[in-house]
Tab-separated table of C-alpha atoms in Angstrom:
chain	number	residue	atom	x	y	z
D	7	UNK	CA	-27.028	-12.309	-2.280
D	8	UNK	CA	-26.193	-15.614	-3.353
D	9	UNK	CA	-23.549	-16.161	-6.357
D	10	UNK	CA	-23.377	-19.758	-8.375
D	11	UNK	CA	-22.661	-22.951	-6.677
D	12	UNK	CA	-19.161	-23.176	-5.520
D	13	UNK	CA	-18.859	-27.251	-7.588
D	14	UNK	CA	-19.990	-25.107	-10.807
D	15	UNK	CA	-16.839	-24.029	-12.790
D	16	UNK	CA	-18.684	-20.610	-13.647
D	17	UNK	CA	-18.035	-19.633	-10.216
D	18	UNK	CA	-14.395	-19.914	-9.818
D	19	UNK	CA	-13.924	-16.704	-12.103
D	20	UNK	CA	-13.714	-13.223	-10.894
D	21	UNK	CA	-15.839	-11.990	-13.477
D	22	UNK	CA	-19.101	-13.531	-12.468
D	23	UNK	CA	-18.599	-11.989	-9.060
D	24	UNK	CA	-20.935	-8.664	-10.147
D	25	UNK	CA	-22.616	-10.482	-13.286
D	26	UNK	CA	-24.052	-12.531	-10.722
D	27	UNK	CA	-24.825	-9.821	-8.083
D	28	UNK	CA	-25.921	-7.210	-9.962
D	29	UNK	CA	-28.868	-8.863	-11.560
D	30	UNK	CA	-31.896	-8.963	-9.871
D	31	UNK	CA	-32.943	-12.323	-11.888
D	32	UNK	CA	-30.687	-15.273	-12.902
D	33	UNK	CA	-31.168	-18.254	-14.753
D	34	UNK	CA	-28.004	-20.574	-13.678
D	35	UNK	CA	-27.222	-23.108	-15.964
D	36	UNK	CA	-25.551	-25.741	-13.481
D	37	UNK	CA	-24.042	-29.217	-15.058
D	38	UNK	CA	-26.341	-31.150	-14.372
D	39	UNK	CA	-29.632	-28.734	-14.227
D	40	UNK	CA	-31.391	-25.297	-14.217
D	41	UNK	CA	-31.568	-22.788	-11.543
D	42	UNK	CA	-33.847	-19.683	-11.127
D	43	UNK	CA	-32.554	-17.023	-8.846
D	44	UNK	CA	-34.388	-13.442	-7.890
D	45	UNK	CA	-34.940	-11.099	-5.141
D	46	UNK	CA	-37.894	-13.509	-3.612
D	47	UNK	CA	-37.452	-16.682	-4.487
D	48	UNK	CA	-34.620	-19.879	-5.248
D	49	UNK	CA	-36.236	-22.648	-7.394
D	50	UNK	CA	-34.963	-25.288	-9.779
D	51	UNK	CA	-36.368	-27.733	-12.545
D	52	UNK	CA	-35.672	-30.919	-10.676
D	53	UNK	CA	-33.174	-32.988	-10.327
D	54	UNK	CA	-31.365	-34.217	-7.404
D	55	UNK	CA	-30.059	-30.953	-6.095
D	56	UNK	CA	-32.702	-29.285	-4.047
D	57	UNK	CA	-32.151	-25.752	-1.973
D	58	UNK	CA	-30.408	-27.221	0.781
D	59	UNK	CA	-27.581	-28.939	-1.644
D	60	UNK	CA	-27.632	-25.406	-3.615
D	61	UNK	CA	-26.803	-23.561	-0.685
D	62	UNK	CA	-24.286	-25.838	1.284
D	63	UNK	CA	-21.842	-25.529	-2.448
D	64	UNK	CA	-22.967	-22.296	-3.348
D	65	UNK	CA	-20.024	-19.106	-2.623
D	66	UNK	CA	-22.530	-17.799	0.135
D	67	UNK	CA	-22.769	-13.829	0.689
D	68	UNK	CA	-26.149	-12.860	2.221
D	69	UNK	CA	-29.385	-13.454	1.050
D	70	UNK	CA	-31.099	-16.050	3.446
D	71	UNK	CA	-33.808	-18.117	2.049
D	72	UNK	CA	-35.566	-20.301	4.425
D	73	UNK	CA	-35.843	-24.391	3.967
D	74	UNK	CA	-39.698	-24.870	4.048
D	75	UNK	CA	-40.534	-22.802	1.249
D	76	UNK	CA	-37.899	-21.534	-0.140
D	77	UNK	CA	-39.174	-17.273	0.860
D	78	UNK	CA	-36.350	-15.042	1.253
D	79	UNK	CA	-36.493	-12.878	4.790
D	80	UNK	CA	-38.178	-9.435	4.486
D	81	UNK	CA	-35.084	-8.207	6.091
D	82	UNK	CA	-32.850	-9.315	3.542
D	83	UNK	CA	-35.314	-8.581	0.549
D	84	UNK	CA	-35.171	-4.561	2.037
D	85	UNK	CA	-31.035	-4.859	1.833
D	86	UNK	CA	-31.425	-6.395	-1.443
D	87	UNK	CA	-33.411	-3.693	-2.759
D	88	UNK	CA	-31.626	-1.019	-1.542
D	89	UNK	CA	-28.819	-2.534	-2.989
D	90	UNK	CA	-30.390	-2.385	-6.040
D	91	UNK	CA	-30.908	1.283	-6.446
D	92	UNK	CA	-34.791	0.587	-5.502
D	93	UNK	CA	-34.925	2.672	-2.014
D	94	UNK	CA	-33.078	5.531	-1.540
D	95	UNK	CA	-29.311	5.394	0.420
D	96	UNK	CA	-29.470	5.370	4.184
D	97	UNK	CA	-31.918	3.071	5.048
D	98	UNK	CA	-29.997	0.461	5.779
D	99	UNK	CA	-27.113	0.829	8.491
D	100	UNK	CA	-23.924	1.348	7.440
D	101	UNK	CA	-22.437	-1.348	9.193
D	102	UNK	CA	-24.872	-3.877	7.711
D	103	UNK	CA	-23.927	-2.836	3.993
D	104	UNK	CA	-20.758	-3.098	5.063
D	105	UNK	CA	-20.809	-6.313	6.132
D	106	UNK	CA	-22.229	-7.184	3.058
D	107	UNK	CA	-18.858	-6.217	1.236
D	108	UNK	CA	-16.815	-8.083	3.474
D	109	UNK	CA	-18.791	-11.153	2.487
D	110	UNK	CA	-18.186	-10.597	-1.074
D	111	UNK	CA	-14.340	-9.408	-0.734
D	112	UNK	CA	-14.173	-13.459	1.505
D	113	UNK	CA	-15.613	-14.785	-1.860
D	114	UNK	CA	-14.115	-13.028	-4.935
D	115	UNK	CA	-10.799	-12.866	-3.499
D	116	UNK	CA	-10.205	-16.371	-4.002
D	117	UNK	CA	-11.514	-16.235	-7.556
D	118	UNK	CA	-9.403	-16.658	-10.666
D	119	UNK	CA	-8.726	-14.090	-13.323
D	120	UNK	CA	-6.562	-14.250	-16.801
D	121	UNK	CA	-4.851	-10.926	-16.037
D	122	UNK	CA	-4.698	-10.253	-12.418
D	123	UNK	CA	-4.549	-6.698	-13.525
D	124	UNK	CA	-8.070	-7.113	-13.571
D	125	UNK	CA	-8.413	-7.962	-10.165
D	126	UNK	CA	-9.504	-3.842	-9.184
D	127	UNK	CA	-11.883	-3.895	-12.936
D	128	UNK	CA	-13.596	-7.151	-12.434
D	129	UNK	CA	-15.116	-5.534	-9.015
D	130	UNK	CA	-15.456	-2.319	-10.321
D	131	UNK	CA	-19.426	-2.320	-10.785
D	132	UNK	CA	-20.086	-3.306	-7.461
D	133	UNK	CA	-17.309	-0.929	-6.034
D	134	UNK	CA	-19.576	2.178	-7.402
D	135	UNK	CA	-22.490	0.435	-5.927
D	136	UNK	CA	-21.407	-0.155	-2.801
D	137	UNK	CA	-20.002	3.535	-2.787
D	138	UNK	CA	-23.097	5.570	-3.645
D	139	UNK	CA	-25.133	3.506	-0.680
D	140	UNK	CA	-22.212	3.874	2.010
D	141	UNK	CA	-22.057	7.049	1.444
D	142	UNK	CA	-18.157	6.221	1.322
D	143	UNK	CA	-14.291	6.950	-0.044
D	144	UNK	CA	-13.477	3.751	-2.037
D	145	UNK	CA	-9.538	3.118	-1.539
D	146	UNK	CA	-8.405	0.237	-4.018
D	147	UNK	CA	-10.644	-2.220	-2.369
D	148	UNK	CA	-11.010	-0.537	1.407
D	149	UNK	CA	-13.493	1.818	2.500
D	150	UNK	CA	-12.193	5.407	4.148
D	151	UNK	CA	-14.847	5.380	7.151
D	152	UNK	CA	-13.963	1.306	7.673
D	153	UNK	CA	-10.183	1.666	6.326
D	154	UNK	CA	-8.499	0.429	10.120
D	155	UNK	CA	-11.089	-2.698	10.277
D	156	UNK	CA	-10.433	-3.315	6.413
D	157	UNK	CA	-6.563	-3.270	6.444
D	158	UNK	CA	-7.077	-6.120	9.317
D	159	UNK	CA	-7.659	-8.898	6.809
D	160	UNK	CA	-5.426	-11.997	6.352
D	161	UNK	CA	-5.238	-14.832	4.452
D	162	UNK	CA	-7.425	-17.777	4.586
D	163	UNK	CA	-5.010	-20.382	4.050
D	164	UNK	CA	-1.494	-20.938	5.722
D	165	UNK	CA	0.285	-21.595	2.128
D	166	UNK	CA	-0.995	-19.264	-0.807
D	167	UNK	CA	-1.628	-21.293	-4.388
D	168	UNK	CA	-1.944	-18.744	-6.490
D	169	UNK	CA	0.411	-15.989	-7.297
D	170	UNK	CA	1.072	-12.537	-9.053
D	171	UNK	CA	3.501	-11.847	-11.823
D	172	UNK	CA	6.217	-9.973	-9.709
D	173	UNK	CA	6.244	-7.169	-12.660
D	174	UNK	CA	2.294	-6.487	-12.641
D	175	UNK	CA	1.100	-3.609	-9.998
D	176	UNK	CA	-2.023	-5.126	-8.676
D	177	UNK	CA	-2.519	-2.373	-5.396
D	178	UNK	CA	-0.450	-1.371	-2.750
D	179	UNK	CA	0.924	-3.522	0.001
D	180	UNK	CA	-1.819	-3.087	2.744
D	181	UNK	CA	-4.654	-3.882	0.542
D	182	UNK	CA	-6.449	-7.158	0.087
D	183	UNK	CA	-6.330	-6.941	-3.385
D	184	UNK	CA	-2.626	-7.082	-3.918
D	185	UNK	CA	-2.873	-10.555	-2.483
D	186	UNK	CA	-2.640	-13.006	-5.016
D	187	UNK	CA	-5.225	-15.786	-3.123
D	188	UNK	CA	-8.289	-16.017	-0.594
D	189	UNK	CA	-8.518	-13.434	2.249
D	190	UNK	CA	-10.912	-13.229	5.098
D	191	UNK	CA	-12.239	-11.074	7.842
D	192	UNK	CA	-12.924	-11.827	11.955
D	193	UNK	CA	-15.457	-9.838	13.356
D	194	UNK	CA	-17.302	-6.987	11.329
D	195	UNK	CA	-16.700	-3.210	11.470
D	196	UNK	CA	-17.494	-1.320	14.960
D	197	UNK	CA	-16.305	-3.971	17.239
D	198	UNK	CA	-13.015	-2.465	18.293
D	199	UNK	CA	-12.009	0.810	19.818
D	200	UNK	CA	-10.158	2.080	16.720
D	201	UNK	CA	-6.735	3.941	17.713
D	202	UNK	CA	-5.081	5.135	14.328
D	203	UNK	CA	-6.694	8.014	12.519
D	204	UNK	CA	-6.228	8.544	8.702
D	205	UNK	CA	-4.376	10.963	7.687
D	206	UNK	CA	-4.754	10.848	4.181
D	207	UNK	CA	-5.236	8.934	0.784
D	208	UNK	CA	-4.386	8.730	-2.773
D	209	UNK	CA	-4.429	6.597	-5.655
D	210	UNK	CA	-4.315	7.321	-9.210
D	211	UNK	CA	-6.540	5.390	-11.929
D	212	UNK	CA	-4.563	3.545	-15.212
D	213	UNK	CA	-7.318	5.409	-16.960
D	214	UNK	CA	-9.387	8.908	-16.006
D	215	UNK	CA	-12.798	6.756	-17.201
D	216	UNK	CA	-12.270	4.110	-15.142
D	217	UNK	CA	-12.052	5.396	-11.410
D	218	UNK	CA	-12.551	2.022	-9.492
D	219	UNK	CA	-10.449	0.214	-11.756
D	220	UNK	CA	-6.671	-0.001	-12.200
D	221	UNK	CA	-4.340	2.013	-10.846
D	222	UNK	CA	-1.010	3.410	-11.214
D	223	UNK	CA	2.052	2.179	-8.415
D	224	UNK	CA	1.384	4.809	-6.527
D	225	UNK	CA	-1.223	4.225	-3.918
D	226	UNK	CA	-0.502	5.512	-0.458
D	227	UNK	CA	-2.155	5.562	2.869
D	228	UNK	CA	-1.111	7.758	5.845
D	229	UNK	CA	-2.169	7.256	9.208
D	230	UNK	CA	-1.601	8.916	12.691
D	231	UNK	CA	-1.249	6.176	15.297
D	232	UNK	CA	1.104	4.319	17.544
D	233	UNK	CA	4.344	2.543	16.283
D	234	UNK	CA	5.831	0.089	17.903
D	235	UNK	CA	9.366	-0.259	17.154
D	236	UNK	CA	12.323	-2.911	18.339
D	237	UNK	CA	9.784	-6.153	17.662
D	238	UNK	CA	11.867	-9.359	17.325
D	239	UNK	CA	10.569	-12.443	15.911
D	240	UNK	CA	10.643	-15.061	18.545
D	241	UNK	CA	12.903	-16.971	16.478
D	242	UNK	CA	13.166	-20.207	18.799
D	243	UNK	CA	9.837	-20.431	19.708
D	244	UNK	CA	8.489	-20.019	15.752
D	245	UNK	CA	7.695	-23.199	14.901
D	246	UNK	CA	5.196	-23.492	17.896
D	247	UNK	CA	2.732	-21.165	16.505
D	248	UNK	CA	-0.092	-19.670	18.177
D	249	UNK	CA	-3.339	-19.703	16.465
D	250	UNK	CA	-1.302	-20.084	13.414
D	251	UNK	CA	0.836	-17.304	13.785
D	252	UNK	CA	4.453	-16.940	15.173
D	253	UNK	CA	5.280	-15.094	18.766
D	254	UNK	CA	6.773	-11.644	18.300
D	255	UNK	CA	8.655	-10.134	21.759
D	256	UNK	CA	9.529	-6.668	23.020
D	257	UNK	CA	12.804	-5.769	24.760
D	258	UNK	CA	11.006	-4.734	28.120
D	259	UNK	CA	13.752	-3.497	30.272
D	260	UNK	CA	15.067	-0.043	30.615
D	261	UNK	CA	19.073	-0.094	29.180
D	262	UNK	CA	21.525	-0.283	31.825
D	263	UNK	CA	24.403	2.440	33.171
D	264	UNK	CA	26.419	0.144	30.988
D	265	UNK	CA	24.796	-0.688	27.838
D	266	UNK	CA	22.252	1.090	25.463
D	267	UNK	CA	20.502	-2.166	24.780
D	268	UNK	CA	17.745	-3.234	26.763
D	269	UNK	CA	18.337	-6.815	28.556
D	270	UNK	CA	14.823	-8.429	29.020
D	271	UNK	CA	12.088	-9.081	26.459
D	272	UNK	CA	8.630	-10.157	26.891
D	273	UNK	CA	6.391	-11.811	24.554
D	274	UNK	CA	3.296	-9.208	23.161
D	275	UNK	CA	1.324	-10.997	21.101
D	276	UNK	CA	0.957	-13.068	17.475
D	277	UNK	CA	2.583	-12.053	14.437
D	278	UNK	CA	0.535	-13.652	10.897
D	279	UNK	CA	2.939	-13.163	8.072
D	280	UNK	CA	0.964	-12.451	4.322
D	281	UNK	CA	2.922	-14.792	2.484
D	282	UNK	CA	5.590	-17.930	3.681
D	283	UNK	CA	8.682	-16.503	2.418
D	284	UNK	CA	8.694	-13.444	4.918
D	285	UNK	CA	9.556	-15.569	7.266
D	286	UNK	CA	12.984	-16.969	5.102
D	287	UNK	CA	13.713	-13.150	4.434
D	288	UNK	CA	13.991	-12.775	8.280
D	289	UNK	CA	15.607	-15.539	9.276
D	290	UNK	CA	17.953	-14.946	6.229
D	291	UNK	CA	18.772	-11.092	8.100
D	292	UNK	CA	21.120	-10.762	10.767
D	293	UNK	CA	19.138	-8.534	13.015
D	294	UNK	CA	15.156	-8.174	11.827
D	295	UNK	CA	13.381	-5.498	13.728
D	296	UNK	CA	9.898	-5.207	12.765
D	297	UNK	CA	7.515	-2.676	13.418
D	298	UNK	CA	3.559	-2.997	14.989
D	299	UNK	CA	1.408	-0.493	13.856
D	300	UNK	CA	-1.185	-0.654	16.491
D	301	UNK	CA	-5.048	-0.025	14.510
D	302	UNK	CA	-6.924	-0.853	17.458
D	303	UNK	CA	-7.604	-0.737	21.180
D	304	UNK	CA	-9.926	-3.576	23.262
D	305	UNK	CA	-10.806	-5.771	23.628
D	306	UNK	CA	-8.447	-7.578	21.464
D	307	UNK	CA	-5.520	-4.511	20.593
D	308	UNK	CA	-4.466	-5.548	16.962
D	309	UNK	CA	-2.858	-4.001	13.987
D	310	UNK	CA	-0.428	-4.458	10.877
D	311	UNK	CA	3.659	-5.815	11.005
D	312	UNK	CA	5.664	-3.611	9.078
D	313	UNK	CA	8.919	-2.789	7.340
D	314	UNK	CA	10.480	0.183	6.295
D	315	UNK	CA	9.892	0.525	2.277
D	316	UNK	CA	12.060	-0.370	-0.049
D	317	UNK	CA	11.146	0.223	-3.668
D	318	UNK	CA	14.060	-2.649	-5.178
D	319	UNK	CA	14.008	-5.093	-2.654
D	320	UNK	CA	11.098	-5.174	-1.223
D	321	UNK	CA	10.808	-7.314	1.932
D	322	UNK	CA	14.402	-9.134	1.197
D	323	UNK	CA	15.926	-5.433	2.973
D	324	UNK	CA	14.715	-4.448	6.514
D	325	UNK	CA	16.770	-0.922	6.029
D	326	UNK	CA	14.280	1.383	4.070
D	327	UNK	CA	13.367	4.429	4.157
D	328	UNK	CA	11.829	4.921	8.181
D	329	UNK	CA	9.173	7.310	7.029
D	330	UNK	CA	7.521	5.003	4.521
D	331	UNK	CA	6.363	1.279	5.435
D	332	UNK	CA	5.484	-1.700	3.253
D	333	UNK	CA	2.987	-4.206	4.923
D	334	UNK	CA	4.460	-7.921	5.833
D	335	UNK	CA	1.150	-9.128	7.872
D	336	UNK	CA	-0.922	-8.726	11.148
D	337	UNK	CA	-0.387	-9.149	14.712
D	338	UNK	CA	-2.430	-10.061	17.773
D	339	UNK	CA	-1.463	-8.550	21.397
D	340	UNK	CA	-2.048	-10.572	24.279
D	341	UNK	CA	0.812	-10.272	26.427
D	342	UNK	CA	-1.141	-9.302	29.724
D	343	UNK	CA	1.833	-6.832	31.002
D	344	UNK	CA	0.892	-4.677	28.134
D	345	UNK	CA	-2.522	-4.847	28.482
D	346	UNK	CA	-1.958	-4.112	32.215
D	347	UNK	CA	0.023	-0.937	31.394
D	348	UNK	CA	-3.131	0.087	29.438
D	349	UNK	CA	-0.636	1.129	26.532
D	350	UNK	CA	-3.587	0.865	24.014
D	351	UNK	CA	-6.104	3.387	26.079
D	352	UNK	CA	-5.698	6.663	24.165
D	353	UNK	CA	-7.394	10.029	24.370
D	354	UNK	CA	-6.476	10.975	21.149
D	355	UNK	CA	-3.215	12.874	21.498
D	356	UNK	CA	-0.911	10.001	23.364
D	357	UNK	CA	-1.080	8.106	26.251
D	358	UNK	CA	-2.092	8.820	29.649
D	359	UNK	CA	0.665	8.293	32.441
D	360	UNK	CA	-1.782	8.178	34.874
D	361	UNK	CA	-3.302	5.128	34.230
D	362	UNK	CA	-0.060	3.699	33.202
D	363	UNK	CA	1.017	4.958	36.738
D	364	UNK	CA	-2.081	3.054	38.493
D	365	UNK	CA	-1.496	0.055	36.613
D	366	UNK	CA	2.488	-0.463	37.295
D	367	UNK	CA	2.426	-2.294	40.864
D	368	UNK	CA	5.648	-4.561	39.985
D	369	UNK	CA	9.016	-3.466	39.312
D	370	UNK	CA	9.007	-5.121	36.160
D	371	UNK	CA	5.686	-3.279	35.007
D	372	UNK	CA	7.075	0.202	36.011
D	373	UNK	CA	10.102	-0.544	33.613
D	374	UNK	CA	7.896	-1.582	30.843
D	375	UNK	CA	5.457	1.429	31.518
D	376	UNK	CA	8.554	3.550	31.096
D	377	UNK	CA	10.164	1.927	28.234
D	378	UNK	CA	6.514	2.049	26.455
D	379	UNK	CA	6.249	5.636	27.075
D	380	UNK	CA	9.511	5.980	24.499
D	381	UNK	CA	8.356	3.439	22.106
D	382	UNK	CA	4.469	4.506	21.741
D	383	UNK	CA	4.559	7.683	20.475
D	384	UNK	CA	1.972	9.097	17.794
D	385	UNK	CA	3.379	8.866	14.460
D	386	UNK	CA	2.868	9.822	10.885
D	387	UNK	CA	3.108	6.797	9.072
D	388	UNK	CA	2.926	6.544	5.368
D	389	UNK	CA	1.931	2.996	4.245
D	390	UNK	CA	2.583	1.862	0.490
């Protein structure tokens, strides 16, 4: 799929987004010349710009047309047509269709809208679309069989531009679509060993006729998987990012005969906040704890940074309600003593001592492997 090149003003708006991929012919009327666009074939009525200049400005999903003369690949032309209600659903792979939406949720994100109540409505069309060939739960922008690789997406730039009126409900923390700027994905669905399990769903429509579009502050997601409480910012060492995020640490050691608070900590892994000001709201909080909901196992054991809910304050309190989390960003674990303690290798009910046992050769590990057993347990976690 291919939507209208990214220098023409037409495709900055959100709108366009499913005008332009739900027809199967389109005549683009650039600035400076004509475009013809269908399921076979990209030409244009001169000018300077030729395919090659179309497609290095154009907001690229999917559709690949080779250089030489200008025929789209047979492989894509079969997606494209299912996509178009021409074949029947299943014959392409889930995880390719898939894809596909992740493609167009990196482009429209970043697209501008008069009422960013819109945001759900403008992609409504190609929500029920996308639905009826995944064979899939649509949840405000996420997808119930891809829902732990979809809540893993994070912004595309370091400082957002754009921004939400604080009083409109545009979705629920841990989707994409309450964020008011570009997002984008790493990797595609099916290349982690997915931990959490969901629970359950819900999320009511602004209006019964309308079930992909708007919808009322409500929306909540509950998942079964390990939380990791006691995370610290890494305060000092926060201004060195790594990778572009900050370093979040875990007290490691075991509390002494004396005290109830453990006295070591060791760095886990990379903490990417959603927006700037998170990080003020900590810094401005005497003691921050933050929470890792861990999504995923190897090879690279990820998941969402959380804080318990607070309906007034929002992410300015850290003391909410311990049952029900908002969504502050993502993290990355690398720290290798956690990898070595195998705390992310689950069988589905917890996790096993035995390899934890195996693993522990150091003092230092066998206190972490202990102190993890108390941190990682399964949890209910409700996520608004």
């Amino acid at each position: 799929m291919v939507l209208c090149p990214g220098a023409e003003p037409i495709s900055y708006r959100s709108w366009t987004t499913q005008e332009s991929l739900l027809s199967t012919r389109l005549l683009i009327y650039g600035r400076l010349q004509l475009f013809w666009l269908c399921r076979c074939k990209f030409a244009s009525d001169g000018g300077y710009m030729d395919w090659n200049d179309f497609a290095s400005h154009a907001a690229w999903l999917r559709l690949q047309i080779e250089d030489n003369d200008n025929v789209v690949d047979e492989d894509e032309i079969a997606l494209q047509n299912e996509l178009h209600l021409d074949l029947p659903p299943g014959c392409a792979s889930y995880s390719k269709i898939h894809q596909e939406w992740t493609r167009i949720v990196n482009s429209y994100s970043g697209r501008l809208l008069t009422y960013n109540t819109d945001k759900l409505p403008a992609l409504s069309a190609i929500a029920a679309l996308f639905q009826e060939k995944l064979n899939d739960e649509y949840i405000c922008g996420l997808w119930r069989l891809a829902v732990l690789f979809d809540l893993m997406w994070v912004p595309a730039k370091r400082w957002i531009e754009k921004k939400h009126n604080e009083n409109d409900y545009i979705g629920p923390s841990w989707s994409w679509i309450s964020y008011p700027d570009l997002v984008r994905y790493v990797g595609r669905w099916g290349d982690h060993h997915e931990i959490a399990k969901v629970v359950s769903f819900s999320a009511t429509p602004t209006y019964s006729f309308a079930p992909f579009g708007q919808i009322l502050p409500d929306a909540e997601l509950t998942l079964e998987a390990p939380l990791l409480h006691g995370v610290k910012l890494a305060r000092t060492e926060k201004d060195t990012a790594t990778d572009g995020g900050y370093p979040i640490h875990l007290p490691t050691a075991l509390p002494s005969a004396t005290s109830s608070e453990p006295n070591q900590c060791t760095l886990i892994g990379t903490f990417h906040p959603d927006y700037p000001h998170i990080l003020q709201s900590l810094d401005s909080s005497p003691d921050p704890t933050l929470y890792c909901l861990i999504l995923h196992g190897s090879p690279h054991p990820n998941g969402l940074v959380l804080i318990p809910y607070t309906p007034v304050t929002g992410i300015n309190s850290i003391n909410g309600n311990h049952n029900r989390f908002q969504r502050i960003g993502t993290f990355e674990q690398y720290s290798h003593k956690l990898r070595n303690a195998n705390m992310l290798q689950f069988d589905g009910c917890g996790c096993s001592h035995e390899k934890l046992d195996d693993r522990a050769k150091e003092k230092e590990d066998e206190d972490l492997e202990r102190y993890l057993t108390v941190l990682l347990q399964r949890r209910i976690v409700v996520l608004v």
